Short mmCIF file of C-alpha atoms in Angstrom, two decimals:
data_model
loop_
_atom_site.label_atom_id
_atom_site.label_comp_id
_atom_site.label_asym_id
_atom_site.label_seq_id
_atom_site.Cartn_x
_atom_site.Cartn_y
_atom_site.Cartn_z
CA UNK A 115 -97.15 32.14 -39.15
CA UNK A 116 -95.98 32.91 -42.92
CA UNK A 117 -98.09 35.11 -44.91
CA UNK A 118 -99.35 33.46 -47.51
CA UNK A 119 -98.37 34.82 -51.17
CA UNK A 120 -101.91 34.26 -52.83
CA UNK A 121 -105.11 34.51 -50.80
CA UNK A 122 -108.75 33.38 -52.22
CA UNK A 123 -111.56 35.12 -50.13
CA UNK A 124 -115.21 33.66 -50.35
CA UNK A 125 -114.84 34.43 -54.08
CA UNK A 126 -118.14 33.95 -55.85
CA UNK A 127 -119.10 33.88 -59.77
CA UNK A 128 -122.21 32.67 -61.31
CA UNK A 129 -123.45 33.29 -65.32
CA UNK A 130 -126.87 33.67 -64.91
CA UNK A 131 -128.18 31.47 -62.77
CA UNK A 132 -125.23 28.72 -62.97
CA UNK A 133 -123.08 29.36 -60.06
CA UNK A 134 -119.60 28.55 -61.20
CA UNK A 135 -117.78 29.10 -58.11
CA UNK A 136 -119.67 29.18 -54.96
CA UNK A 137 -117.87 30.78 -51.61
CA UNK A 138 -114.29 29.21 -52.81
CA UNK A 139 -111.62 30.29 -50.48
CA UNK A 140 -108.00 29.27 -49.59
CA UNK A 141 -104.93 30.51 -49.27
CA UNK A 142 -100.97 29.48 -51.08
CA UNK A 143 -97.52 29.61 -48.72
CA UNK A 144 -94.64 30.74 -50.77
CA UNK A 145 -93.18 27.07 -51.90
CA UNK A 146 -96.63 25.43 -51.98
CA UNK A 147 -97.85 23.71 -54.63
CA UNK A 148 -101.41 23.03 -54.40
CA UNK A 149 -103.28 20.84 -56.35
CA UNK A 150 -106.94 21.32 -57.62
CA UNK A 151 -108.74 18.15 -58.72
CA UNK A 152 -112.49 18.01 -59.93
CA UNK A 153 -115.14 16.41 -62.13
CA UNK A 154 -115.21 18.13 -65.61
CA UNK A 155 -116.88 21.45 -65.73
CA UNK A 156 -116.85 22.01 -61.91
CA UNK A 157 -115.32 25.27 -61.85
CA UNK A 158 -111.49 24.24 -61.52
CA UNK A 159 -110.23 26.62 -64.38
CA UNK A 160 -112.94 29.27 -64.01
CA UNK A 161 -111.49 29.21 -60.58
CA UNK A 162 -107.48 29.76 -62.19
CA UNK A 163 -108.53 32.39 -64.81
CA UNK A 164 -110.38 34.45 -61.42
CA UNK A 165 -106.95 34.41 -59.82
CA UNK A 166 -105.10 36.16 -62.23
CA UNK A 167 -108.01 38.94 -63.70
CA UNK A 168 -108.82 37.16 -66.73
CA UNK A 169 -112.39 36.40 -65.47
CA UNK A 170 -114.09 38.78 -63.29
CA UNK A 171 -115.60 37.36 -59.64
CA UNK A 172 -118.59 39.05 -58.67
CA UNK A 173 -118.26 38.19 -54.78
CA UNK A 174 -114.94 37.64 -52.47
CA UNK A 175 -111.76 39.37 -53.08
CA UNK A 176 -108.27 37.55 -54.37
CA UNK A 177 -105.14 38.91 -52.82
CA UNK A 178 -101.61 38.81 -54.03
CA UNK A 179 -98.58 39.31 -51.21
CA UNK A 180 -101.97 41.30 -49.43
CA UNK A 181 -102.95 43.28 -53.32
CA UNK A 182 -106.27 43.07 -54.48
CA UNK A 183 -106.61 41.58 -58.20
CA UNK A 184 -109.50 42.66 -59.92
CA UNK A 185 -110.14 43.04 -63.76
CA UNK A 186 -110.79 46.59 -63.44
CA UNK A 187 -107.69 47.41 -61.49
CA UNK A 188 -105.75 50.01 -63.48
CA UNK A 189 -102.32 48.30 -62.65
CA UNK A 190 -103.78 44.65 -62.89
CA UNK A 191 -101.14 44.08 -65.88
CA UNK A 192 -98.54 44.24 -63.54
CA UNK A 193 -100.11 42.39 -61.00
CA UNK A 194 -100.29 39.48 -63.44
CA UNK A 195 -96.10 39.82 -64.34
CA UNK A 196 -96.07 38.14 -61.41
CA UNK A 197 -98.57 35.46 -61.90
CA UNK A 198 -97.48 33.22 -64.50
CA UNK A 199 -100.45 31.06 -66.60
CA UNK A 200 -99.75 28.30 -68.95
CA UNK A 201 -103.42 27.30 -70.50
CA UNK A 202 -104.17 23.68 -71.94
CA UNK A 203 -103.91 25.32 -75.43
CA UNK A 204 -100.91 25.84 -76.70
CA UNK A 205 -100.99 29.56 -76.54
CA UNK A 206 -97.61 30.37 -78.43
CA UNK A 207 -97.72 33.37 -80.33
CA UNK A 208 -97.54 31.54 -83.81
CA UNK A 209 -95.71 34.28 -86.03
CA UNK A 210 -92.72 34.46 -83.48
CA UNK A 211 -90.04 32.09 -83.06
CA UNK A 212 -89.65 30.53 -79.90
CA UNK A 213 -86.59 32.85 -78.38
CA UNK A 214 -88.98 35.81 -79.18
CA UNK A 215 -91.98 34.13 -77.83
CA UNK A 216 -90.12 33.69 -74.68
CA UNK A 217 -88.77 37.44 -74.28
CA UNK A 218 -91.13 39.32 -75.87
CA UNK A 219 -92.90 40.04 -72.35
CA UNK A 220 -89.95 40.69 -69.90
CA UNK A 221 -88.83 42.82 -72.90
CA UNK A 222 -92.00 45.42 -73.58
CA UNK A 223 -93.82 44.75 -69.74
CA UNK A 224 -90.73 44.92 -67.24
CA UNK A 225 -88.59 47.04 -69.84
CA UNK A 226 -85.50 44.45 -69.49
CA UNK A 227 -82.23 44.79 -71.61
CA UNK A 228 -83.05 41.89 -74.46
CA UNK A 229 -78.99 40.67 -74.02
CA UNK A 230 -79.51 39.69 -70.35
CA UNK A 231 -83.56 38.48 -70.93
CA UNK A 232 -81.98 36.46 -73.91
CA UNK A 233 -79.33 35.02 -71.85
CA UNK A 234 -81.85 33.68 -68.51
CA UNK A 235 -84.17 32.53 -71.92
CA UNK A 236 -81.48 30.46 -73.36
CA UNK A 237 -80.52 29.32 -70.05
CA UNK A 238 -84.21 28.02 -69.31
CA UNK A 239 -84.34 26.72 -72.87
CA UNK A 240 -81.48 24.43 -71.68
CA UNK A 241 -82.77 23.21 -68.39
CA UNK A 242 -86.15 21.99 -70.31
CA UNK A 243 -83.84 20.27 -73.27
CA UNK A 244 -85.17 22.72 -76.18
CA UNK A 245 -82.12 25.08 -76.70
CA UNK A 246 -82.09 24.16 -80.34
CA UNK A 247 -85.44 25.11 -80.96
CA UNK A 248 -84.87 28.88 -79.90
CA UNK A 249 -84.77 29.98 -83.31
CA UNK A 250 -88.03 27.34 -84.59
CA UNK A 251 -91.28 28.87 -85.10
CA UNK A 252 -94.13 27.22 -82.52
CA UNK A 253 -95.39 25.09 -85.63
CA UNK A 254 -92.69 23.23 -86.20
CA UNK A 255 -92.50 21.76 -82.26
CA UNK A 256 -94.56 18.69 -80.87
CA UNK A 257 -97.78 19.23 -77.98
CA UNK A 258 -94.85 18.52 -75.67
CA UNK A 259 -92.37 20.71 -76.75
CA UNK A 260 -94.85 24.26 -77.17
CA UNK A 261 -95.85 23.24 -72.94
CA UNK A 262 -92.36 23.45 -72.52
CA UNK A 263 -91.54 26.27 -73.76
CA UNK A 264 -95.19 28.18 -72.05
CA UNK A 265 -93.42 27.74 -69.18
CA UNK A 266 -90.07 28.84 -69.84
CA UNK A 267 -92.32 31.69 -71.51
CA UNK A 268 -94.04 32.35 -68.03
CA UNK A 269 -91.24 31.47 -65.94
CA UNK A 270 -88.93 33.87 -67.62
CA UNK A 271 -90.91 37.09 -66.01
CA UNK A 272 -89.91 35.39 -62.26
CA UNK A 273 -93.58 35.19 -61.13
CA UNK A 274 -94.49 34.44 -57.26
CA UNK A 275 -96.81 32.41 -58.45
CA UNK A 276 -97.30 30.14 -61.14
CA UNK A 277 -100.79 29.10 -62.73
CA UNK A 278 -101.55 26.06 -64.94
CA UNK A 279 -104.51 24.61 -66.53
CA UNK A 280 -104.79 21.37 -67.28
CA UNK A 281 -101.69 21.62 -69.87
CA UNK A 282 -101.36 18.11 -70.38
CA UNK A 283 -105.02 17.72 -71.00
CA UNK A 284 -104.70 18.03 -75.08
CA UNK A 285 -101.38 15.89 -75.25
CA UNK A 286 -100.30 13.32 -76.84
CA UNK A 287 -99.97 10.28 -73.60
CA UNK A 288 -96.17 10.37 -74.35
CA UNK A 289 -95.82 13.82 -74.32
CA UNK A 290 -97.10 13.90 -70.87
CA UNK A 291 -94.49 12.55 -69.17
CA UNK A 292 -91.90 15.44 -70.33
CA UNK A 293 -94.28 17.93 -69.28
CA UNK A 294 -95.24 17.27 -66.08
CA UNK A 295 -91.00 16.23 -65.41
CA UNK A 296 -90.62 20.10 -65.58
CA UNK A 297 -93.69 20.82 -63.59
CA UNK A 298 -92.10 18.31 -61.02
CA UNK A 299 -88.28 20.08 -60.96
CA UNK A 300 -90.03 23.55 -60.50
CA UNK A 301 -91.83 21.66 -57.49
CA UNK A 302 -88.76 20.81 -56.10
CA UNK A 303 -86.91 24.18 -56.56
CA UNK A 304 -89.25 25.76 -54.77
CA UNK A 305 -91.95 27.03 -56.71
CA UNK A 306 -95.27 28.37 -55.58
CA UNK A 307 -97.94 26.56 -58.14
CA UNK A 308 -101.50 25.88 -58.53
CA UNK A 309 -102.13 23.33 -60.62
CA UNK A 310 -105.44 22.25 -62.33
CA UNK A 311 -104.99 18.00 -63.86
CA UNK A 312 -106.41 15.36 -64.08
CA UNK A 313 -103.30 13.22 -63.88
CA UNK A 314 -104.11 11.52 -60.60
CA UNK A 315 -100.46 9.98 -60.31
CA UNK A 316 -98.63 13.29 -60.83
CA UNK A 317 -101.31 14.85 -58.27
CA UNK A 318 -100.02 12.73 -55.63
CA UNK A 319 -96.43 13.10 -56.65
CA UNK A 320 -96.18 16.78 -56.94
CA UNK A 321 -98.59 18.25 -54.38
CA UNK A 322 -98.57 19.44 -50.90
CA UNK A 323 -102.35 20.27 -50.71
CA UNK A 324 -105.08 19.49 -52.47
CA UNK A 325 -108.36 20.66 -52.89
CA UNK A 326 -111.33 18.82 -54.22
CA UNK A 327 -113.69 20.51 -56.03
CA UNK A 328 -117.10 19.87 -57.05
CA UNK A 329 -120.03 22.05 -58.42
CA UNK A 330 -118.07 25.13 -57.91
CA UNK A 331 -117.90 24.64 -54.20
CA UNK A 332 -114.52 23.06 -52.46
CA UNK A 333 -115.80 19.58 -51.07
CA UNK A 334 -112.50 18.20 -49.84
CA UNK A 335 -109.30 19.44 -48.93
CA UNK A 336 -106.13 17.52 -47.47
CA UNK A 337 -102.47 16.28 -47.82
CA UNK A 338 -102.26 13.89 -50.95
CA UNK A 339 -102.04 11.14 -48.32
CA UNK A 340 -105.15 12.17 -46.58
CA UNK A 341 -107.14 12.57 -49.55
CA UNK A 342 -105.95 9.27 -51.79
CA UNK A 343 -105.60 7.12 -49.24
CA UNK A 344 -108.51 7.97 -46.38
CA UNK A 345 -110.92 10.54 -48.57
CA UNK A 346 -113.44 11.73 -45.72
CA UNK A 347 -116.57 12.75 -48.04
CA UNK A 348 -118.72 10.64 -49.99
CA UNK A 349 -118.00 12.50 -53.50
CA UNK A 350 -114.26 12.35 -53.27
CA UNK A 351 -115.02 8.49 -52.89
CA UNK A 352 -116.68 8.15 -55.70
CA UNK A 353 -114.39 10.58 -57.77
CA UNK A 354 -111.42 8.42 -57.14
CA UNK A 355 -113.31 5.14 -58.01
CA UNK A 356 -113.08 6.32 -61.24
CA UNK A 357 -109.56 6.39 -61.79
CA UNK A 358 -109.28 2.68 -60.09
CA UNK A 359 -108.62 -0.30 -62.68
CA UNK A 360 -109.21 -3.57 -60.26
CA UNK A 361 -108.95 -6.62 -62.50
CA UNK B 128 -106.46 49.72 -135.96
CA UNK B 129 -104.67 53.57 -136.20
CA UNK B 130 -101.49 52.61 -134.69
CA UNK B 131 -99.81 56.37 -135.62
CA UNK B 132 -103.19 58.16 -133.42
CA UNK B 133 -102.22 55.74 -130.55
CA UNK B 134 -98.62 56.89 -130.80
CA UNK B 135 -99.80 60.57 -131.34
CA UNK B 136 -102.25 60.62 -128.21
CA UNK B 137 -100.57 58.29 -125.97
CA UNK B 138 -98.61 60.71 -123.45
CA UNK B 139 -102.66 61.89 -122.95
CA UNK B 140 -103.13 58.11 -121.83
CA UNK B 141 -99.79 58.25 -119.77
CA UNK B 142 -100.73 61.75 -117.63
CA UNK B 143 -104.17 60.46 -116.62
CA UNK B 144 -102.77 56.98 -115.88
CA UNK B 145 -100.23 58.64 -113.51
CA UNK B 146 -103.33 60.88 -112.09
CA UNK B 147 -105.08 57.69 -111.86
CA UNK B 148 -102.63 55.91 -109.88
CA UNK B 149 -102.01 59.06 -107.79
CA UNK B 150 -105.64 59.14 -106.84
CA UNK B 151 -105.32 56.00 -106.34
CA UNK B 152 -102.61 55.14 -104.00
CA UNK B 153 -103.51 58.13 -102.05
CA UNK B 154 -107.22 56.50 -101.88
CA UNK B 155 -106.18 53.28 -100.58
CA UNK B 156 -103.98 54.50 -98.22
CA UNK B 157 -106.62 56.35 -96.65
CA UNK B 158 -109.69 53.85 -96.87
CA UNK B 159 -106.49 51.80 -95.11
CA UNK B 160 -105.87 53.95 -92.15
CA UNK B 161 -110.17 54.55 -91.87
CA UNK B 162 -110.74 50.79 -92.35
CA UNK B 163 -108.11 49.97 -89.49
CA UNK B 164 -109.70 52.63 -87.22
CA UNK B 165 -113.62 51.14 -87.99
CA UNK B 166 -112.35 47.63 -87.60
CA UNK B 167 -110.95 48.48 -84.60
CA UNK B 168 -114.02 49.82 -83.16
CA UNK B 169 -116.38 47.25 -84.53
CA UNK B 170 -114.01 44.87 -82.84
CA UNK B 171 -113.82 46.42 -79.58
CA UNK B 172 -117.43 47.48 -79.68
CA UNK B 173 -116.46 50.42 -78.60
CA UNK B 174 -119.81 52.31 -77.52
CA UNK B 175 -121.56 55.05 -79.76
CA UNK B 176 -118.73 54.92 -81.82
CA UNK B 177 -119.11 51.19 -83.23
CA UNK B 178 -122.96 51.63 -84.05
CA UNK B 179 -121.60 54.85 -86.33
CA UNK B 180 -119.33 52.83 -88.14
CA UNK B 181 -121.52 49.99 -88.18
CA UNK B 182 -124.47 52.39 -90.43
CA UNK B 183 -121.08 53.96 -92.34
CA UNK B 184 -119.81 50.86 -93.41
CA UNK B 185 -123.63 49.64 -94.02
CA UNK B 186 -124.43 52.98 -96.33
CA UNK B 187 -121.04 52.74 -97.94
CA UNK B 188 -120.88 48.77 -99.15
CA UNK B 189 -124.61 49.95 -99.98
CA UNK B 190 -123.98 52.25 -102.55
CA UNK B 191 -122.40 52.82 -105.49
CA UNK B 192 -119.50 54.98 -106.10
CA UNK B 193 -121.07 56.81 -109.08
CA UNK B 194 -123.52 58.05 -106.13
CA UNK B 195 -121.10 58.83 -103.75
CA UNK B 196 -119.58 61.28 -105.92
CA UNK B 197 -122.39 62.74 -107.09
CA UNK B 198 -123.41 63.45 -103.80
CA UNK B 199 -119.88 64.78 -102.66
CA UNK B 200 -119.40 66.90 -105.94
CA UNK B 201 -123.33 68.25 -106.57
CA UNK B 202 -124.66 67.99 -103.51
CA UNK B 203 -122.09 69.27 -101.14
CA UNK B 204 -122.08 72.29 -102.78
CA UNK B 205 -125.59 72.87 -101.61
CA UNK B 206 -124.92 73.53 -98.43
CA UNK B 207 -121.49 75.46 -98.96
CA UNK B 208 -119.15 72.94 -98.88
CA UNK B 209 -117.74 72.68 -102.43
CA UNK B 210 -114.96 70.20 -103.02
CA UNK B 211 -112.65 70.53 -106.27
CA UNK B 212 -112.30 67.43 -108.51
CA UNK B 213 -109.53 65.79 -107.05
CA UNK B 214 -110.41 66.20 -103.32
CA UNK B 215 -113.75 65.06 -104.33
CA UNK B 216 -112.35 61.97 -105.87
CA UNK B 217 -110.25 60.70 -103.26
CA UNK B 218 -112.66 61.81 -100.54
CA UNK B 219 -114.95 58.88 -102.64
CA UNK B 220 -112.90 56.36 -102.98
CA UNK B 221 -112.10 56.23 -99.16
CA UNK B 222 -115.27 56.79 -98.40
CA UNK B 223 -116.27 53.48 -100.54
CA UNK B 224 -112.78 51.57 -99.27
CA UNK B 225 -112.78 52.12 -95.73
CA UNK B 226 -115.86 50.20 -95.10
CA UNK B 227 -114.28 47.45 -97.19
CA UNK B 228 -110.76 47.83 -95.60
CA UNK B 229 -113.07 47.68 -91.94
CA UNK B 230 -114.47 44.53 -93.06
CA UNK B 231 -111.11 42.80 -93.76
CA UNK B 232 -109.31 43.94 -90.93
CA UNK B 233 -112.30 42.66 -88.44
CA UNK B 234 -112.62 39.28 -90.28
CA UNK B 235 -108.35 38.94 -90.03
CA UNK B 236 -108.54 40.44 -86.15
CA UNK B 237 -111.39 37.71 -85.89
CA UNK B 238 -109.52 35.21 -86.88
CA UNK B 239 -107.10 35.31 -84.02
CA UNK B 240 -107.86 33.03 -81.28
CA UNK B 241 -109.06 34.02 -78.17
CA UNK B 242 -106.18 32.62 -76.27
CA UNK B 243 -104.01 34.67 -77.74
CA UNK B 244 -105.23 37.42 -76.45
CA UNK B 245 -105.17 35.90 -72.95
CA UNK B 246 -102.07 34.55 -72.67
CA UNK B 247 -100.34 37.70 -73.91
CA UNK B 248 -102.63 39.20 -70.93
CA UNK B 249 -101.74 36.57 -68.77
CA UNK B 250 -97.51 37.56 -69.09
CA UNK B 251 -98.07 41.04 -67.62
CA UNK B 252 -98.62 42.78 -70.75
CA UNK B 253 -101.34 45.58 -71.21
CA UNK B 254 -104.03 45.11 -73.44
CA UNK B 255 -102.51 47.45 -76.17
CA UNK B 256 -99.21 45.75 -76.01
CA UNK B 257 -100.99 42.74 -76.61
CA UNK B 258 -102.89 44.26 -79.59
CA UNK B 259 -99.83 45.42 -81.01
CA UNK B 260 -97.16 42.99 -80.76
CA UNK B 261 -99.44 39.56 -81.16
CA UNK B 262 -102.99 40.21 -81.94
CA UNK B 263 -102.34 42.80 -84.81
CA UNK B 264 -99.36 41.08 -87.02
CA UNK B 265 -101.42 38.08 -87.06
CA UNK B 266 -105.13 39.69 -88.03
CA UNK B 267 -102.89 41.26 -91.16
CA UNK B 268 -101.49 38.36 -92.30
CA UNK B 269 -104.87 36.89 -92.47
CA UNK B 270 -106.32 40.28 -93.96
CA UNK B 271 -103.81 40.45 -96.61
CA UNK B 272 -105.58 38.43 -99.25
CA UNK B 273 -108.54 40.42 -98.88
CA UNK B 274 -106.63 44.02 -98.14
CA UNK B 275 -104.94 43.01 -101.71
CA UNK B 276 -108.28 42.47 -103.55
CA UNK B 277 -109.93 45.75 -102.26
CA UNK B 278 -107.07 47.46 -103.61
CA UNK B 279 -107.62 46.29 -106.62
CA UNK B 280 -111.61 46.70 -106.79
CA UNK B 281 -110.71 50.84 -105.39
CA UNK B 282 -108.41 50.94 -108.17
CA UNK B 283 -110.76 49.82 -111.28
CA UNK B 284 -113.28 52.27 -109.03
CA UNK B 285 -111.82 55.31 -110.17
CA UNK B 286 -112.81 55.17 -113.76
CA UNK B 287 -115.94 56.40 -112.88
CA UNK B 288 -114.08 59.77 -111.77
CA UNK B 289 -114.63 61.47 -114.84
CA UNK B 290 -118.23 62.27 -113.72
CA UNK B 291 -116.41 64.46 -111.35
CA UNK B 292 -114.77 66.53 -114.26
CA UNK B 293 -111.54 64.68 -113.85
CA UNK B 294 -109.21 63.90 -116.43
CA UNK B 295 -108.88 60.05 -115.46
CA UNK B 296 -108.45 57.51 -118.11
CA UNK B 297 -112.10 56.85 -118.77
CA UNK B 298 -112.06 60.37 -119.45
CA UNK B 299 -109.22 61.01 -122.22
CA UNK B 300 -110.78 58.02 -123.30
CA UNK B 301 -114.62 59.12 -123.77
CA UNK B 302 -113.12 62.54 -125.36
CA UNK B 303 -110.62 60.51 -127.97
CA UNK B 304 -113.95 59.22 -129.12
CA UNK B 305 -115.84 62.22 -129.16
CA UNK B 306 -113.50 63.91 -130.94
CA UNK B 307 -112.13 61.73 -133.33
CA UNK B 308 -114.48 58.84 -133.69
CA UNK B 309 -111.42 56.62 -132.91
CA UNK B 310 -113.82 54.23 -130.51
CA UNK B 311 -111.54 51.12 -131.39
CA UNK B 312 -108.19 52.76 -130.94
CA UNK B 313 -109.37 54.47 -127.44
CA UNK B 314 -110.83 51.62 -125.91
CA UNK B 315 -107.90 49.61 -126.93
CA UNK B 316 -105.57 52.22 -125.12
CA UNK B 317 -108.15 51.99 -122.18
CA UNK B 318 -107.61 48.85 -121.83
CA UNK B 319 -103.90 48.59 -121.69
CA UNK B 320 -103.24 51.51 -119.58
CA UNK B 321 -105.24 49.77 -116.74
CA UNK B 322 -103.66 46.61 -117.52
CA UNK B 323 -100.30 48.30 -117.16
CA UNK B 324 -101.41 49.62 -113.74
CA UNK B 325 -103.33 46.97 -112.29
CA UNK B 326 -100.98 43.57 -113.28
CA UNK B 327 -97.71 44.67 -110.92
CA UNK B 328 -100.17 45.33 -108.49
CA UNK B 329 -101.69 42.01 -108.73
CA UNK B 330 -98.15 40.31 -108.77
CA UNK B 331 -97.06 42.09 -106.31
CA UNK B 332 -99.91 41.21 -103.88
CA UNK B 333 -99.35 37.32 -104.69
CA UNK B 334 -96.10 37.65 -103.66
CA UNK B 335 -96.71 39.62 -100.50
CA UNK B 336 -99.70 36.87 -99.74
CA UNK B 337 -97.24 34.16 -100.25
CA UNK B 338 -94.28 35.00 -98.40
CA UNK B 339 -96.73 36.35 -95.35
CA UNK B 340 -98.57 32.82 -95.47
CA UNK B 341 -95.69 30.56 -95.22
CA UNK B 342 -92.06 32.27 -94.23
CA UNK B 343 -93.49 34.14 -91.32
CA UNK B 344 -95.12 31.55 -89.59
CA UNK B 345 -92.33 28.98 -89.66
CA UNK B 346 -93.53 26.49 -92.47
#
């Protein structure tokens, strides 16, 4: 059997009292895009920011290609060069333009030559429709647009794995759609991603797993067809009633 | 108005107006550099280190200058450590600026969201990278306004240095009097030589605060 690229261990993290994630664990194939659904404030993106170092776990281990991540870890900045993260902020650094945005990163953390990292930038720009933006400053672009170019941000450090958090959450609905079109073609290209919505639709288009969460514990987990059409526990039930309109 | 003693005495006004702004620019460079490096550590609470600059920054906002250099030129000397005019003043005025300087530069490093720090985390970089390249450009740009009005409160500071025995402009002005009984004439001299140091600085700072505020940052 593969070995999986990112592996989540009984990982456990509580503040105070609150347990925010409670024994999670599951593993991501290389090309797998898993989705995690969940109420609000059930421990979906505590669960993101744990994989990558940003938040610390105080029980389980997670493992990249078989390498411990943990926030103390005196290499854990390159560990995360190859976890990319695109957060439902817009996180653009606001006093670059976008080109320098983009290749600030590969530039000063993998010490690449700026001609070639300036060239695969451009390039992405392209694919994503934004190449005439390279040289705008992140206030001047639309909700839509500054996702866009997060990812071409994180994509342009070729990570093995690619984080996001709800990044159409704070959109604009028709700046959605262009969004989640690029989520979709990485999908397709191969991508491994973990991806935190609450876009039920795109859920079902984009994923090959996903995994219910509730109350910081996983409640459900299953091929979008499995889960949307036949969910098995009670909770998942009720979770999708939500996002049913019948007339 | 004796407009032939001004002309007579004003090269006096013109060597302690350059001694002035030496002291001065020297003075704000260096509360600069301490006020970065107490921000810093305030920010970072680093341990031990932050609760010093936290009481430094207390005592020094806390105090006035006049006693601050009394203490660094009279008292000093008490136990062996005696400082000559000059050293004394500038030792002062960073003493007072840095703790101002500190205050700006946490407030502007403050002002940077969270995220930003994060997500320049989250592509791989280390957290000094990320202090340098994102956090710190935008924390100045912010602090500017108020980095450009301490310089301006350090400067009108020093004309209290000529309790230190220093020939500042307060000075050559307090002796023209003395002397002469010119108060009218001296003043009046006061007055413009400060005005001729402290108005380019002003402009100068407007300037800086504009073109910071809305060229960098795309508007």
């Amino acid at each position: 059997m593969e070995k999986p690229v990112l592996e989540i261990n009984h990982i456990e993290k509580a503040y105070g009292d609150h347990k925010v994630l409670d024994d999670i664990s599951f593993s991501v194939k290389k090309g797998e895009v898993v989705v995690v659904l969940g109420p609000s404030g059930c421990g979906k993106s505590t669960l993101l920011r744990c994989l990558n170092g940003l938040e610390n776990i105080q029980g389980g281990e997670v493992k990249l290609n078989g390498e411990q991540i943990s926030q103390n870890a005196k290499n854990i900045h390159q560990i995360r060069q190859k976890i990319g993260m695109v957060f439902q902020s817009y996180d653009l650094f606001p006093h670059m333009n976008i080109l320098k945005n983009i290749i600030l990163a590969p530039m000063k953390a993998q010490h690449r030559a700026k001609e070639e990292v300036t060239k695969e930038a451009e390039k992405l720009l392209k694919r994503v429709g934004l190449l005439e933006k390279k040289d705008a400053f992140p206030r001047q672009l639309s909700g839509g647009q500054k996702q866009r170019v997060a990812i071409v941000r994180a994509l342009c450090m070729h990570p093995e794995v690619m984080l996001f958090d709800e990044v159409t959450a704070s959109l604009d609905p028709e700046m959605v759609r262009e969004v989640l079109d690029v989520m979709l073609e990485m999908a397709q290209n191969g991508s491994t991603m973990v991806i935190v919505t609450h876009e039920m639709q795109f859920a079902k288009a984009v994923a090959d797993r996903i995994i219910f969460m509730d109350q910081g514990k996983i409640v459900e987990e299953g091929t979008p067809e499995e889960f949307f059409e036949n969910p098995k526990t009670d909770r998942a039930k009720q979770f999708l009633n939500v996002f049913e309109f019948v007339a | 108005m004796d407009w032939n003693f001004i002309v007579q005495y004003s090269d006096l006004y013109k060597e302690a107006a350059l001694l002035t702004v030496r002291i001065a620019w020297i003075g704000i460079l260096g509360s600069l550099i301490l006020g970065l490096i107490c921000g810093m550590i305030r920010y970072y609470k680093v341990p031990v280190l932050s609760q010093i600059a936290g009481i430094y920054i207390e005592l020094s906002r806390n105090t006035p200058l006049l006693i601050q250099l009394f203490f660094l030129y009279f008292g000093l000397p008490k136990i062996g450590i005696v400082l000559q005019s000059e050293t004394c003043a500038i030792a002062g005025l960073i003493f007072l600026g840095g703790s101002y300087m500190a205050e700006a530069f946490r407030s502007g490093i403050e002002a940077v969201d969270r995220i930003q720090m994060e997500s320049g985390l989250s592509l791989g970089l280390t957290r000094r990278q990320v202090f340098f390249y994102i956090i710190f450009p935008q924390a100045a740009a912010v602090a500017v306004p108020g980095i450009g009005a301490n310089a301006i409160f350090l400067i009108k500071e020093t004309s209290v240095f000529s309790v230190v025995a220093l020939m500042d402009l307060m000075h050559v002005a307090k002796d023209l009097i003395g002397l002469y009984y010119k108060t009218d004439e001296a003043l009046f001299m006061l007055v413009v030589s400060y005005l001729i140091i402290l108005l380019p600085v002003s402009i100068i700072l407007t300037f800086l605060e504009r073109r910071l505020r809305y060229a960098g940052f795309g508007n």
